[in-house]
Amino acid sequence: MLKPNLHYGELKESYLFARIAEKTAAYLKEHPGEKLLRMGIGDVSRPLCPAVIEALHAAVEDQANFGTFRGYQPECGADFLREAVAAQYGERGLKIGADEVFVSSGASDELGHILDIFDPACPALIPEPAYPAYVDANVMSGRRILHLPTSPEGGFLPDPAGAGEGDLIYLCSPNNPTGAVLDRALLKAWVDHANARGAVILFDAAYEAFISEPDLPRSIFEIEGARTCAIEICSLSKTAGFTGTRLGWTVVPKELGRAGMSLREMWVRNRTTKSNGVSYILQRGGAAVFTPEGQAQIQKTLDIYRGNAKIMADTLDRLGVRYTGGRNAPYIWMACPAGEGSWPFFDRLLREIRVVGTPGEGFGACGEGWFRFSAFGDPADTREAMARLEKLLG
Ligand code: PLP
């Protein structure tokens, strides 16, 4: 008899967002018509920028006519987009070849698929609190997971001194959910650790566009030595509002090899076998992000989200509440009031001020006692939610 992948039976129920939805639905049933201020979601709220919309329309038109119609796209990405991404790195002083850029349908897809090129016997190291998909994707592939808890004392930043035997190292900066950003020195320490061990870092840069301070690295390839130990996974989801449109890219450098095999060549082989490329229309839309107009327009939207994050940070500063994130990141990770668990705090905010956030416990055990707010909402709602929070805790 065919056996299913029994590792699926080891997955913990993904209850975080389901439980939030259940609790808010129950509240609204009891209090019909009340408006909830939803500060919990990691999805964006603002539309795609005009340059992207124009490019999408034009690409749809291309598909309507003989001569401009395009069929299958190259599996690793259309040259025009791979070159635009590489050029953007180039403008920041980073030499990334277009053939090291792999166009994807988003970071989530890549975080799952990339595991194909690694031996499942090599353990993954996941600093926590973490984006829950890291753990689940590794459980599904039967890989041993080493959890590396981070602490408030260390600013929720992972320390390579605790890396132990992890061979596949997950780093997410700016971090979801803590908003913590790895500085150059810490990222260099991780790169040195990975090179010394022969480990590979999966650098999740989904929120890199939120980094405004020039001294903080937006790409792991800003760090010397990263080309021999890192893969960078990027997304236009939060950078340019592509959560529902779906587009991202992954950088696998040519120098990255293990056991005599080139990981870049393995990834080419994987993509040419398991993918038939990303939609031509979406790739045209994505390329528009990298034009001067696109870059200016996405910054306007990012500034709105940054403004929301500042409203939250200023509120917590006034309240004297401990937090990470909020600067160079779209998330604020705040300490729940003394002794209060993150789910009881969730319930209290829902019932007393009708604000919905995300309990930290959902991102790993060391997230208990902490709470995440997202800056992706509406500015007026963010201001109102923070005014209510200030009244409640002030
Ligand atoms: N990585 C992190 C840390 C995220 O928070 C998210 C989405 O919220 C993703 C990856 C997935 O992004 P995408 O929409 O590109 O799949």
Coordinates of C-alpha atoms and ligand atoms in Angstrom, one line a residue:
M1 CA 0.0 0.0 0.0
L2 CA 1.2 3.5 -0.7
K3 CA 2.4 5.2 2.4
P4 CA 1.8 9.0 2.7
N5 CA 4.6 11.2 4.0
L6 CA 4.2 10.3 7.6
H7 CA 6.0 13.5 8.7
Y8 CA 2.8 15.4 8.0
G9 CA 1.4 13.6 11.1
E10 CA 4.1 15.4 13.2
L11 CA 2.9 18.9 12.3
K12 CA 1.4 20.9 15.1
E13 CA -2.0 22.3 14.3
S14 CA -1.5 25.7 12.7
Y15 CA -3.8 27.4 15.2
L16 CA -2.5 30.9 15.5
F17 CA -4.4 32.8 12.9
A18 CA -7.3 30.3 13.0
R19 CA -7.7 31.0 16.7
I20 CA -7.5 34.7 16.2
A21 CA -10.2 34.5 13.6
E22 CA -12.4 32.3 15.8
K23 CA -12.1 34.7 18.8
T24 CA -12.8 37.8 16.7
A25 CA -15.8 36.1 15.0
A26 CA -17.2 35.1 18.5
Y27 CA -16.8 38.7 19.7
L28 CA -18.5 40.1 16.7
K29 CA -21.4 37.7 17.1
E30 CA -21.9 39.0 20.6
H31 CA -21.4 42.6 19.6
P32 CA -22.8 42.9 16.0
G33 CA -21.9 46.0 14.1
E34 CA -18.9 46.9 16.2
K35 CA -15.8 48.0 14.4
L36 CA -12.6 46.1 15.2
L37 CA -9.2 47.8 14.6
R38 CA -7.2 45.0 13.0
M39 CA -3.5 45.5 13.8
G40 CA -2.6 41.8 13.6
I41 CA -2.4 40.9 10.0
G42 CA 0.9 40.7 8.1
D43 CA -0.9 41.4 4.8
V44 CA -0.6 44.8 3.1
S45 CA -3.5 47.1 2.7
R46 CA -2.5 49.5 -0.1
P47 CA -2.8 48.9 -3.8
L48 CA -0.1 48.2 -6.3
C49 CA 1.6 51.4 -7.6
P50 CA 0.6 53.0 -10.9
A51 CA 3.8 52.0 -12.7
V52 CA 3.1 48.3 -11.9
I53 CA -0.5 48.6 -12.9
E54 CA 0.4 50.1 -16.2
A55 CA 3.0 47.4 -16.9
L56 CA 0.5 44.7 -16.0
H57 CA -2.1 46.2 -18.4
A58 CA 0.5 46.4 -21.2
A59 CA 1.5 42.8 -20.7
V60 CA -2.1 41.7 -20.8
E61 CA -2.3 43.5 -24.2
D62 CA 0.9 41.7 -25.3
Q63 CA -0.9 38.4 -24.7
A64 CA -3.8 39.5 -26.8
N65 CA -1.9 39.9 -30.1
F66 CA 0.1 37.8 -32.6
G67 CA 3.6 39.0 -32.5
T68 CA 3.7 40.1 -28.9
F69 CA 2.1 37.0 -27.4
R70 CA 4.4 35.1 -25.1
G71 CA 4.2 31.4 -24.2
Y72 CA 6.2 29.6 -21.6
Q73 CA 8.7 31.8 -19.8
P74 CA 12.3 30.6 -18.9
E75 CA 12.0 28.4 -15.8
C76 CA 14.5 30.5 -13.8
G77 CA 12.9 33.8 -14.8
A78 CA 12.6 36.1 -17.8
D79 CA 15.9 37.8 -18.6
F80 CA 14.3 41.3 -18.4
L81 CA 13.4 40.7 -14.7
R82 CA 16.6 38.8 -13.7
E83 CA 18.6 41.7 -15.2
A84 CA 16.5 44.4 -13.5
V85 CA 16.9 42.7 -10.1
A86 CA 20.7 42.2 -10.6
A87 CA 20.9 45.9 -11.7
Q88 CA 19.2 47.0 -8.5
Y89 CA 21.8 45.1 -6.4
G90 CA 24.4 46.7 -8.6
E91 CA 23.1 50.2 -7.8
R92 CA 23.7 49.4 -4.2
G93 CA 27.3 48.3 -4.9
L94 CA 26.6 44.6 -4.9
K95 CA 27.8 42.4 -7.8
I96 CA 25.0 39.8 -8.3
G97 CA 24.8 38.1 -11.7
A98 CA 21.5 38.0 -13.5
D99 CA 22.1 34.2 -13.7
E100 CA 22.3 34.1 -9.9
V101 CA 18.8 35.6 -9.6
F102 CA 15.9 33.1 -9.8
V103 CA 12.4 34.6 -10.2
S104 CA 9.8 33.0 -8.0
S105 CA 6.2 33.3 -7.0
G106 CA 7.1 34.6 -3.6
A107 CA 9.2 33.9 -0.6
S108 CA 6.9 31.2 0.9
D109 CA 7.1 29.1 -2.2
E110 CA 10.9 29.3 -2.2
L111 CA 11.3 28.6 1.5
G112 CA 9.5 25.4 0.9
H113 CA 11.1 24.3 -2.5
I114 CA 14.7 25.2 -1.7
L115 CA 14.8 22.3 0.9
D116 CA 14.9 19.9 -2.1
I117 CA 18.6 20.7 -2.6
F118 CA 19.7 19.8 0.9
D119 CA 20.2 16.4 2.5
P120 CA 17.2 15.9 4.9
A121 CA 19.7 14.3 7.4
C122 CA 21.3 17.7 8.0
P123 CA 19.5 19.6 10.8
A124 CA 18.0 23.0 10.5
L125 CA 18.6 25.8 13.0
I126 CA 15.7 28.1 13.5
P127 CA 16.1 31.1 15.7
E128 CA 12.8 31.8 17.5
P129 CA 10.4 33.6 17.6
A130 CA 10.1 32.8 14.0
Y131 CA 7.8 32.9 10.9
P132 CA 5.9 29.6 11.5
A133 CA 6.5 28.3 7.9
Y134 CA 10.2 27.6 8.6
V135 CA 9.4 25.0 11.2
D136 CA 6.5 23.4 9.3
A137 CA 8.4 23.1 6.0
N138 CA 11.2 21.3 7.8
V139 CA 8.8 19.0 9.7
M140 CA 7.2 18.0 6.3
S141 CA 10.6 17.0 4.9
G142 CA 11.5 15.1 8.0
R143 CA 14.4 17.2 8.9
R144 CA 15.6 17.5 12.6
I145 CA 15.0 21.0 13.9
L146 CA 17.2 22.8 16.4
H147 CA 15.3 25.6 18.0
L148 CA 17.4 28.6 19.0
P149 CA 15.4 30.8 21.4
T150 CA 16.3 34.5 21.5
S151 CA 15.7 36.7 24.4
P152 CA 14.6 40.3 25.3
E153 CA 17.9 40.9 26.9
G154 CA 19.6 40.2 23.5
G155 CA 17.1 42.3 21.6
F156 CA 15.6 39.0 20.2
L157 CA 18.7 38.7 18.0
P158 CA 20.1 35.3 17.4
D159 CA 23.7 34.6 18.6
P160 CA 25.9 32.2 16.6
A161 CA 27.4 31.1 19.9
G162 CA 24.2 29.1 20.4
A163 CA 24.1 27.6 16.8
G164 CA 25.3 24.1 17.8
E165 CA 25.0 21.6 15.0
G166 CA 22.6 23.5 12.7
D167 CA 23.6 23.0 9.1
L168 CA 20.7 24.9 7.4
I169 CA 20.5 28.2 9.3
Y170 CA 17.4 30.4 9.0
L171 CA 18.0 34.2 9.5
C172 CA 15.2 36.7 8.9
S173 CA 16.1 40.4 9.0
P174 CA 14.2 42.6 9.6
N175 CA 12.5 39.9 11.5
N176 CA 8.9 38.7 11.6
P177 CA 7.6 38.9 14.3
T178 CA 10.1 40.8 16.4
G179 CA 11.1 43.6 13.9
A180 CA 14.7 43.0 15.1
V181 CA 17.4 43.8 12.5
L182 CA 20.8 42.1 12.4
D183 CA 23.6 44.6 12.1
R184 CA 26.7 44.1 10.1
A185 CA 28.8 42.8 12.9
L186 CA 26.3 40.2 13.9
L187 CA 25.6 39.1 10.4
K188 CA 29.3 38.8 9.8
A189 CA 29.6 36.6 12.8
W190 CA 26.9 34.3 11.3
V191 CA 28.6 34.3 7.9
D192 CA 31.9 33.4 9.6
H193 CA 30.2 30.7 11.6
A194 CA 28.5 29.2 8.5
N195 CA 31.7 29.2 6.4
A196 CA 33.6 27.6 9.3
R197 CA 31.0 24.9 9.7
G198 CA 30.1 24.3 6.1
A199 CA 26.6 25.3 6.9
V200 CA 24.3 27.3 4.6
I201 CA 22.3 30.4 5.7
L202 CA 18.8 30.9 4.2
F203 CA 18.5 34.6 4.5
D204 CA 14.9 35.7 4.5
A205 CA 14.9 39.3 3.3
A206 CA 11.2 39.7 2.8
Y207 CA 11.2 43.0 4.8
E208 CA 14.5 44.4 3.6
A209 CA 12.8 47.4 2.0
F210 CA 11.9 48.7 5.4
I211 CA 15.5 49.3 6.3
S212 CA 16.2 53.0 6.1
E213 CA 19.4 53.3 8.1
P214 CA 22.3 53.0 5.7
D215 CA 24.5 51.2 8.2
L216 CA 22.1 48.2 8.5
P217 CA 22.5 45.5 5.8
R218 CA 19.6 45.0 3.5
S219 CA 21.2 42.0 1.8
I220 CA 23.4 39.3 3.3
F221 CA 25.7 39.8 0.3
E222 CA 26.8 43.1 1.8
I223 CA 28.8 40.9 4.1
E224 CA 32.2 39.6 3.1
G225 CA 32.2 35.8 2.8
A226 CA 28.4 35.5 2.2
R227 CA 28.8 34.3 -1.3
T228 CA 30.2 31.0 -0.1
C229 CA 27.6 30.3 2.5
A230 CA 24.3 32.1 1.8
I231 CA 21.1 32.0 -0.2
E232 CA 18.9 35.1 -0.1
I233 CA 15.2 34.9 -0.4
C234 CA 13.3 38.0 -1.4
S235 CA 9.8 39.0 -2.1
L236 CA 7.8 41.9 -3.7
S237 CA 5.0 41.1 -1.3
K238 CA 5.7 43.7 1.4
T239 CA 8.1 45.8 -0.7
A240 CA 5.6 46.6 -3.5
G241 CA 2.2 45.2 -2.4
F242 CA 2.4 41.9 -4.3
T243 CA 0.9 39.6 -1.6
G244 CA -2.0 38.8 -3.9
T245 CA -0.2 39.2 -7.2
R246 CA 2.8 36.9 -6.2
L247 CA 6.3 37.6 -7.2
G248 CA 9.7 37.3 -5.6
W249 CA 13.3 36.2 -6.3
T250 CA 16.0 34.1 -4.8
V251 CA 19.8 34.7 -5.1
V252 CA 22.0 31.6 -5.2
P253 CA 25.6 32.7 -5.8
K254 CA 28.0 30.8 -8.1
E255 CA 30.6 30.3 -5.4
L256 CA 28.1 28.4 -3.2
G257 CA 29.1 24.8 -3.3
R258 CA 29.0 21.8 -0.9
A259 CA 30.4 18.3 -1.4
G260 CA 31.7 19.3 -4.8
M261 CA 28.3 20.3 -6.1
S262 CA 27.2 23.8 -7.1
L263 CA 24.0 24.7 -5.3
R264 CA 23.3 27.2 -8.1
E265 CA 23.4 24.6 -10.7
M266 CA 21.3 22.2 -8.6
W267 CA 18.8 25.0 -8.2
V268 CA 18.7 25.5 -12.0
R269 CA 18.1 21.8 -12.4
N270 CA 15.4 21.9 -9.7
R271 CA 13.6 24.8 -11.3
T272 CA 13.8 23.5 -14.9
T273 CA 12.3 20.2 -13.6
K274 CA 9.7 21.4 -11.1
S275 CA 8.6 24.8 -12.5
N276 CA 7.6 26.1 -15.9
G277 CA 8.4 29.7 -15.0
V278 CA 6.3 32.5 -13.5
S279 CA 3.6 34.3 -15.5
Y280 CA 4.9 36.7 -18.1
I281 CA 2.3 39.2 -17.1
L282 CA 3.4 39.2 -13.5
Q283 CA 7.1 39.4 -14.4
R284 CA 6.4 42.5 -16.5
G285 CA 4.5 44.0 -13.5
G286 CA 7.4 43.1 -11.2
A287 CA 10.0 44.6 -13.5
A288 CA 8.1 47.9 -13.3
V289 CA 9.0 48.0 -9.6
F290 CA 12.7 48.5 -10.6
T291 CA 12.1 51.5 -12.9
P292 CA 12.7 55.0 -11.5
E293 CA 9.0 55.7 -11.4
G294 CA 8.2 52.3 -9.7
Q295 CA 11.0 52.9 -7.1
A296 CA 9.6 56.4 -6.3
Q297 CA 6.0 55.1 -6.1
I298 CA 6.7 52.2 -3.8
Q299 CA 8.6 54.4 -1.4
K300 CA 5.5 56.6 -1.0
T301 CA 3.5 53.5 0.1
L302 CA 6.4 52.2 2.3
D303 CA 6.5 55.7 3.9
I304 CA 2.8 55.3 4.9
Y305 CA 3.6 51.9 6.6
R306 CA 6.8 53.4 8.2
G307 CA 4.5 56.3 9.5
N308 CA 2.3 53.7 11.1
A309 CA 5.2 51.9 12.7
K310 CA 6.4 55.3 14.1
I311 CA 2.9 56.0 15.6
M312 CA 3.2 52.6 17.4
A313 CA 6.8 53.1 18.6
D314 CA 6.0 56.7 19.8
T315 CA 3.0 55.3 21.8
L316 CA 5.0 52.6 23.4
D317 CA 7.8 55.1 24.2
R318 CA 5.3 57.3 26.0
L319 CA 3.9 54.4 27.9
G320 CA 7.4 53.2 28.8
V321 CA 6.6 49.7 27.4
R322 CA 9.5 47.5 26.3
Y323 CA 9.5 46.6 22.6
T324 CA 11.7 45.7 19.6
G325 CA 11.1 46.7 15.9
G326 CA 9.1 49.7 14.7
R327 CA 12.2 51.2 13.2
N328 CA 13.5 49.6 9.9
A329 CA 10.7 47.1 10.3
P330 CA 7.0 46.9 9.8
Y331 CA 6.4 45.0 13.0
I332 CA 6.4 46.1 16.6
W333 CA 7.0 43.4 19.2
M334 CA 5.9 44.6 22.6
A335 CA 6.1 43.1 26.1
C336 CA 2.7 42.3 27.5
P337 CA 1.9 43.9 30.9
A338 CA 3.8 42.2 33.8
G339 CA 2.6 38.7 34.3
E340 CA 0.0 38.7 31.5
G341 CA 0.2 35.9 28.9
S342 CA 0.0 36.9 25.2
W343 CA -3.5 35.2 24.8
P344 CA -5.0 36.9 27.9
F345 CA -3.6 40.2 26.6
F346 CA -5.1 39.5 23.2
D347 CA -8.5 38.8 24.8
R348 CA -8.3 42.0 26.9
L349 CA -7.4 44.2 23.9
L350 CA -10.3 42.6 21.9
R351 CA -12.9 43.1 24.6
E352 CA -11.8 46.4 26.2
I353 CA -10.5 48.4 23.2
R354 CA -11.6 46.4 20.2
V355 CA -8.1 46.1 18.9
V356 CA -6.8 42.9 17.3
G357 CA -3.1 42.0 17.5
T358 CA -1.1 38.8 17.3
P359 CA -0.1 36.8 20.5
G360 CA 3.6 36.2 20.5
E361 CA 3.2 32.6 21.7
G362 CA 2.2 31.7 18.2
F363 CA 5.7 32.3 16.9
G364 CA 7.5 29.8 19.3
A365 CA 7.6 29.3 23.0
C366 CA 10.0 32.1 23.7
G367 CA 7.4 34.5 22.2
E368 CA 5.1 34.0 25.2
G369 CA 4.6 37.3 27.1
W370 CA 5.1 39.3 23.9
F371 CA 2.7 40.7 21.4
R372 CA 3.0 41.7 17.7
F373 CA 1.4 44.7 16.0
S374 CA 1.7 45.2 12.3
A375 CA 2.2 48.5 10.5
F376 CA 0.4 47.4 7.3
G377 CA -3.0 48.8 8.3
D378 CA -4.7 52.1 7.7
P379 CA -3.0 55.2 9.3
A380 CA -6.3 56.4 10.8
D381 CA -7.0 53.0 12.3
T382 CA -3.4 52.8 13.6
R383 CA -3.7 56.1 15.3
E384 CA -7.0 55.2 16.9
A385 CA -5.8 51.8 18.0
M386 CA -2.7 53.3 19.6
A387 CA -4.8 56.1 21.3
R388 CA -7.0 53.3 22.8
L389 CA -4.0 51.3 23.9
E390 CA -2.5 54.4 25.5
K391 CA -5.7 55.0 27.5
L392 CA -5.9 51.3 28.5
L393 CA -2.3 51.0 29.7
G394 CA -1.5 54.6 30.6
Ligands
PLP1 N1 9.0 35.4 5.1 C1 8.5 36.1 6.1 C2 9.4 36.3 7.3 C3 7.2 36.5 6.0 O1 6.7 37.2 7.1 C4 6.4 36.2 4.9 C5 5.0 36.7 4.8 O2 4.4 37.2 5.7 C6 7.0 35.5 3.9 C7 8.3 35.1 4.0 C8 6.2 35.1 2.7 O3 6.2 36.1 1.7 P1 5.5 35.8 0.3 O4 4.3 36.6 0.2 O5 6.6 36.4 -0.7 O6 5.3 34.4 0.1

